[in-house]
Each structure stands twice: as C-alpha cells, then as structure tokens.
mmCIF file with all atom_site columns, C-alpha atoms in Angstrom:
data_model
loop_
_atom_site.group_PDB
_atom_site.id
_atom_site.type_symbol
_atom_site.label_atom_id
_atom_site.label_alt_id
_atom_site.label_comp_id
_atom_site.label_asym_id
_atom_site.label_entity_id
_atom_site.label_seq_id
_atom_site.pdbx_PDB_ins_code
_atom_site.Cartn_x
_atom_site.Cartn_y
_atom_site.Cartn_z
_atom_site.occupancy
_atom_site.B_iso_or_equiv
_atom_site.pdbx_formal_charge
_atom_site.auth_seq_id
_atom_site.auth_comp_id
_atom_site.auth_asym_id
_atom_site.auth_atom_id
_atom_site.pdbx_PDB_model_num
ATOM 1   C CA . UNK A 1 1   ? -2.967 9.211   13.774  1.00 96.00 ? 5   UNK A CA 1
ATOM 2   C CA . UNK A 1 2   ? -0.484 7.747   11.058  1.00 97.00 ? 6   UNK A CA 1
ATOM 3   C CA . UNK A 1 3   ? -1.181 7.209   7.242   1.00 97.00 ? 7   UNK A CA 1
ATOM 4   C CA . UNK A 1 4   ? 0.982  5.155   5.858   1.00 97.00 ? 8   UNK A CA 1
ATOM 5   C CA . UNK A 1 5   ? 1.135  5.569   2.114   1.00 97.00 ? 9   UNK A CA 1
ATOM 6   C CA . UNK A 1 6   ? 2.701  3.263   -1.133  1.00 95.00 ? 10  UNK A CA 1
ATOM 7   C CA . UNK A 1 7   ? 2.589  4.572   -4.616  1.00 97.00 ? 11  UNK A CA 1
ATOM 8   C CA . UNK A 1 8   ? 2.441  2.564   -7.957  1.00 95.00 ? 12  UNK A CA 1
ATOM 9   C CA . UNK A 1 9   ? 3.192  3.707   -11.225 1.00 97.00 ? 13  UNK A CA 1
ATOM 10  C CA . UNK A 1 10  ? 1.082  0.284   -13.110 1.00 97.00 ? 14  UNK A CA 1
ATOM 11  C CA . UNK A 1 11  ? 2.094  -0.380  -16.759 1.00 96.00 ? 15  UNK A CA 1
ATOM 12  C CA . UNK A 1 12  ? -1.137 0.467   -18.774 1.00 97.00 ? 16  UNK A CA 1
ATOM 13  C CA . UNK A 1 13  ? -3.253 -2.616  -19.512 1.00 96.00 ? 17  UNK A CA 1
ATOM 14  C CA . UNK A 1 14  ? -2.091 -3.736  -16.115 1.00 96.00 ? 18  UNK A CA 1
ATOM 15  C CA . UNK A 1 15  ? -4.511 -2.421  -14.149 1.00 97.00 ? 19  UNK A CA 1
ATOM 16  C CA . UNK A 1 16  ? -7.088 -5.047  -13.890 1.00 96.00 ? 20  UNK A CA 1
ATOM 17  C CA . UNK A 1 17  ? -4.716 -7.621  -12.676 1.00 94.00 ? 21  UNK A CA 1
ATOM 18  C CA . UNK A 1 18  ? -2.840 -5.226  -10.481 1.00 93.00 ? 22  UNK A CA 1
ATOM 19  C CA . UNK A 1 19  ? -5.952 -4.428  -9.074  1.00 95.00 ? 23  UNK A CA 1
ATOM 20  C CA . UNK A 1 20  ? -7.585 -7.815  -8.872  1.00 92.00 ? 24  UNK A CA 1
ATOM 21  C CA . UNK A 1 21  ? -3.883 -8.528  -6.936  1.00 88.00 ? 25  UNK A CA 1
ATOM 22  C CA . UNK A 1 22  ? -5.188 -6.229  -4.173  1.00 86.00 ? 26  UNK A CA 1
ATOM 23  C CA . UNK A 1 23  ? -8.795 -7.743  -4.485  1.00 87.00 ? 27  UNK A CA 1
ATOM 24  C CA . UNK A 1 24  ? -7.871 -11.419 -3.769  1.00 80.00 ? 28  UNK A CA 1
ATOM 25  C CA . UNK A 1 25  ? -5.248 -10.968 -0.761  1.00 79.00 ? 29  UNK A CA 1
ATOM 26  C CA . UNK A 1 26  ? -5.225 -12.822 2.505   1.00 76.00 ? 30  UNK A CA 1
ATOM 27  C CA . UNK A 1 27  ? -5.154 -9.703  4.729   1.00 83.00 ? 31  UNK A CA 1
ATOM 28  C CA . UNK A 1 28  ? -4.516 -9.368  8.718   1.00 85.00 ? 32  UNK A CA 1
ATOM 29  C CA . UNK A 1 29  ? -4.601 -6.034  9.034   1.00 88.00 ? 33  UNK A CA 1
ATOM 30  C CA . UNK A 1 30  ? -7.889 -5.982  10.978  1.00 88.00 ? 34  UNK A CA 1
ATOM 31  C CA . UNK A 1 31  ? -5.720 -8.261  13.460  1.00 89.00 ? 35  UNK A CA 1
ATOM 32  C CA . UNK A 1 32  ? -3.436 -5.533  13.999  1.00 92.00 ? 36  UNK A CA 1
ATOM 33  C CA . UNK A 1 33  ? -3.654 -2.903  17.216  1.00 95.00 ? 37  UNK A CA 1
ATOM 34  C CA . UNK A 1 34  ? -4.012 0.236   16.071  1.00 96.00 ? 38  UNK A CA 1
ATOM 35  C CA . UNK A 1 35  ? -4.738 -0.417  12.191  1.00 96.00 ? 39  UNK A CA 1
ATOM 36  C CA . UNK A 1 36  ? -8.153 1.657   11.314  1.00 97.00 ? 40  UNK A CA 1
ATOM 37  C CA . UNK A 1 37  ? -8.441 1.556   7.560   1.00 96.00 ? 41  UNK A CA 1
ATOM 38  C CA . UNK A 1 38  ? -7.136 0.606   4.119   1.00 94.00 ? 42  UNK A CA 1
ATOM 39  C CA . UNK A 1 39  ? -7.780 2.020   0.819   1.00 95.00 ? 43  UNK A CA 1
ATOM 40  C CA . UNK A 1 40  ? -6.521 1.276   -3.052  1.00 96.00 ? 44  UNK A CA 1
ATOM 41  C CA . UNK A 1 41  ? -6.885 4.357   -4.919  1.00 97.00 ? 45  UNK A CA 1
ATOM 42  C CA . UNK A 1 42  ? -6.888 4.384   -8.708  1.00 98.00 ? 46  UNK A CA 1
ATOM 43  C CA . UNK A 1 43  ? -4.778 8.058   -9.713  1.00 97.00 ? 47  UNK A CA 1
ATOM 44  C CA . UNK A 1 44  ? -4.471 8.987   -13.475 1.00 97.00 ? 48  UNK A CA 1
ATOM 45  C CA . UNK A 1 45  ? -3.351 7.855   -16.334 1.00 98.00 ? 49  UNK A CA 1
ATOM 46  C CA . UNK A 1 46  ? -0.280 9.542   -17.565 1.00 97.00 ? 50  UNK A CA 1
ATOM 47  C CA . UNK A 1 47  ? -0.116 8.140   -20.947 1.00 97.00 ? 51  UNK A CA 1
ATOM 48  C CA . UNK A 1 48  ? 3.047  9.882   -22.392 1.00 98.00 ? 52  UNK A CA 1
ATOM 49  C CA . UNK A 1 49  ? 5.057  7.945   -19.520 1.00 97.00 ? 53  UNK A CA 1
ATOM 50  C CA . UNK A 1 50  ? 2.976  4.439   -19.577 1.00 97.00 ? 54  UNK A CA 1
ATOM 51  C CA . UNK A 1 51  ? 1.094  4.514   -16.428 1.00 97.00 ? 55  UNK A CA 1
ATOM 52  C CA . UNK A 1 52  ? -1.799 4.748   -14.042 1.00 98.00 ? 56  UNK A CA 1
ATOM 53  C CA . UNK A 1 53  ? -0.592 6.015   -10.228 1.00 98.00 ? 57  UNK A CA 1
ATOM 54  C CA . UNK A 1 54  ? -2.266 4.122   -7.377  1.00 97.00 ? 58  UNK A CA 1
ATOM 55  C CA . UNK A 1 55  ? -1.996 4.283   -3.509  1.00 97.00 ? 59  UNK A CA 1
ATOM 56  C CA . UNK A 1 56  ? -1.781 2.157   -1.079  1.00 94.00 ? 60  UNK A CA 1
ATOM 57  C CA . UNK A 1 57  ? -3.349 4.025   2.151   1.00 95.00 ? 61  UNK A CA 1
ATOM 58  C CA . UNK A 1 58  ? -3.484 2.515   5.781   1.00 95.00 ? 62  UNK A CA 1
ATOM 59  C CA . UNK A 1 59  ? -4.445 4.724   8.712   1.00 97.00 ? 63  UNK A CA 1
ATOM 60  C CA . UNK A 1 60  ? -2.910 3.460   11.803  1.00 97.00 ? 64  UNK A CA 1
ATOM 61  C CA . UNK A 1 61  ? -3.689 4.856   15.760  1.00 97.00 ? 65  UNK A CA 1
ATOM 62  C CA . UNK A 1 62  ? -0.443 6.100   15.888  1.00 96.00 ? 66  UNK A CA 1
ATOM 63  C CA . UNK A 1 63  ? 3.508  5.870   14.076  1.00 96.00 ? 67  UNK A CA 1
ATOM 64  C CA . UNK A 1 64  ? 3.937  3.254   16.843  1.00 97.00 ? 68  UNK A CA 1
ATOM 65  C CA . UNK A 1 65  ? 1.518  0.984   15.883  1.00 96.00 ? 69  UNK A CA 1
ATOM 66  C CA . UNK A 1 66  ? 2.549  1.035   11.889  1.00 96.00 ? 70  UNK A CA 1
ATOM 67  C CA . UNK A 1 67  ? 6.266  0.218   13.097  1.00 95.00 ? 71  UNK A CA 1
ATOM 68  C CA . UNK A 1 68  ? 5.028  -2.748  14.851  1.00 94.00 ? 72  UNK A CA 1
ATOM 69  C CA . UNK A 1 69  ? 3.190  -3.813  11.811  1.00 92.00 ? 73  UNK A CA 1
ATOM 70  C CA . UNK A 1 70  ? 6.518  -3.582  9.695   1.00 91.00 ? 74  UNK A CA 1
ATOM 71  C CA . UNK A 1 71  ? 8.120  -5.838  11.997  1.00 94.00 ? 75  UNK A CA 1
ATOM 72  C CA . UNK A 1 72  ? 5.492  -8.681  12.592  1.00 90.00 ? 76  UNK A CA 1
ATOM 73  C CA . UNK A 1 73  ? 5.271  -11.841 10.831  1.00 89.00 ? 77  UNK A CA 1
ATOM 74  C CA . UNK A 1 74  ? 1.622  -10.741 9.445   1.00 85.00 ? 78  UNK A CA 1
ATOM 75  C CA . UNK A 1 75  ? 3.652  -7.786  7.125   1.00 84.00 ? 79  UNK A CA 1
ATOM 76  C CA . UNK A 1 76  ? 6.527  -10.580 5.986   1.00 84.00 ? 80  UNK A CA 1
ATOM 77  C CA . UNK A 1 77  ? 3.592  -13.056 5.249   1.00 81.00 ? 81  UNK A CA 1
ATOM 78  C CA . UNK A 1 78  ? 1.164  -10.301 3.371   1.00 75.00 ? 82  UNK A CA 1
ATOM 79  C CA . UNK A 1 79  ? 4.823  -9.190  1.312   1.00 70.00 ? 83  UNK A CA 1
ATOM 80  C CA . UNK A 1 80  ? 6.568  -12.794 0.729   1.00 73.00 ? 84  UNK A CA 1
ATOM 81  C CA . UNK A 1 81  ? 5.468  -12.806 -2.695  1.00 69.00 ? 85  UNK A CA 1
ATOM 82  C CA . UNK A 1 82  ? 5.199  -9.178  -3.498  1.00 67.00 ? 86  UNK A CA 1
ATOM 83  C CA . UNK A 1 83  ? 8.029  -9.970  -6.811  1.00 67.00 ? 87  UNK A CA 1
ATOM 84  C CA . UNK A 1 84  ? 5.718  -11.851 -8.521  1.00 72.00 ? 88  UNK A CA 1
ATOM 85  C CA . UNK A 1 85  ? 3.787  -8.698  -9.177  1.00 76.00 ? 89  UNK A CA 1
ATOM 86  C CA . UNK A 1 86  ? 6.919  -6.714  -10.366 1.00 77.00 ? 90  UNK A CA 1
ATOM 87  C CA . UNK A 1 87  ? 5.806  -6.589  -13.950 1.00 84.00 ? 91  UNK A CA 1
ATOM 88  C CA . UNK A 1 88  ? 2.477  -4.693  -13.245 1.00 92.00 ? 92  UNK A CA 1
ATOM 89  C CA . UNK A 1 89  ? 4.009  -1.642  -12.323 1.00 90.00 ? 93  UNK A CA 1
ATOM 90  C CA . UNK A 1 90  ? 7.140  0.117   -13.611 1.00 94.00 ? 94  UNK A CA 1
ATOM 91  C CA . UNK A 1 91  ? 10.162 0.447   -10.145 1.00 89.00 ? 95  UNK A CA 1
ATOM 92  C CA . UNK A 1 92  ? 9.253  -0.019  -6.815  1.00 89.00 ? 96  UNK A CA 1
ATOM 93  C CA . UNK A 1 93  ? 6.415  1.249   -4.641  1.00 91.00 ? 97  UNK A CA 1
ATOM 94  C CA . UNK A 1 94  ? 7.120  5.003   -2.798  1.00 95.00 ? 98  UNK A CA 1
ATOM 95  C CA . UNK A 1 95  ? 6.350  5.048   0.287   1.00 95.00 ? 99  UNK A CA 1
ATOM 96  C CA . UNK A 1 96  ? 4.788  7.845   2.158   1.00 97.00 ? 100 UNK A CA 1
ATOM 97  C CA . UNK A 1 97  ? 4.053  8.471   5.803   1.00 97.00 ? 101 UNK A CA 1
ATOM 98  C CA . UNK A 1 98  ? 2.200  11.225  7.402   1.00 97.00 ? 102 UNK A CA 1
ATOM 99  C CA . UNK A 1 99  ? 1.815  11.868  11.224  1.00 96.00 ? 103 UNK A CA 1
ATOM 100 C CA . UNK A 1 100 ? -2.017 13.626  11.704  1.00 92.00 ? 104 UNK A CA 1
ATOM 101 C CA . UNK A 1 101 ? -1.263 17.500  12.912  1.00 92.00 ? 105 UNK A CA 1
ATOM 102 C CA . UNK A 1 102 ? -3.240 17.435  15.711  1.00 82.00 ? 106 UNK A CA 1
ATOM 103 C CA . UNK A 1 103 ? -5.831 20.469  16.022  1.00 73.00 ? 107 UNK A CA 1
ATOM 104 C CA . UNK A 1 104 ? -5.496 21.708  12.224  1.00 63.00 ? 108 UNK A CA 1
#
C-alpha cells in the first residue's frame, strides 16, 4: 500500500472556496488501477501565521500504481489549471508519500 499525501497551508477566509475547489472537480481517480481512496482533510488553524493546513490523501495498491498516475494524461488533465487556485493557499503544496510497513 502507498499514501500519497499534499499539504496546504490556505490563507484564512479561503477555506470555503479552497474547499468547494476540491468539491466541484472532474475526478478519474476511480479509473485508475490501483487507486483505493481519497480524502480532504481540514488541519488547524494557525492564526499567528495566516492559515488552516489541509491534506490531500490518496491510498494507492502499491508505489507503482501512484507513479503511473503521475505520468498519465488523467493527472495532467485533473492539474492543468491547478494556478488558478494559487491565491487560496500561501507556497506550494508538500508532498508526502508513505509506503505501508507491512506486518506492523
């Protein structure tokens, strides 16, 4: 198993449109072999820096399977306008990937 992770750092009084962003895409995911899930999950607010932290969190069958998903013409379609959203959130994503420890 591979979770793939993406962290945002959204400008406060962004979050309704950052989230409604997520909300109203065209996703293929389900199309994918070897995608099993996807989450959006709202972090804190960190109000001294201007914030609220969200991730992005796909679980994939394997490392193998979430490469192939980087590289298909489904990820460059559900990213082609991805700067239009820049002003929601403060830098780019992080990204984050775990492989499962198998047994633990």
């Amino acid at each position: 198993m591979y979770v793939a992770m993406n962290r945002f750092k959204v400008n406060i009084g962004s979050e309704e449109a950052f989230e409604a962003v997520w909300k109203g895409r065209d996703s293929t995911l389900s199309e994918m072999k070897g995608f099993k899930t996807f989450h959006l999950l709202r972090g804190a607010t960190n109000e001294a820096e201007g914030y609220t932290l969200y991730a992005s969190h796909t679980v994939w069958a394997s490392y193998e399977d979430f490469s192939a998903w980087t590289k298909s013409e489904q990820f460059r379609a559900a990213h082609r306008n991805a700067g239009n959203n820049k002003p929601l959130y403060m830098g780019p994503p992080q990204f984050e990937g775990f492989v499962a420890v198998e047994g633990a």
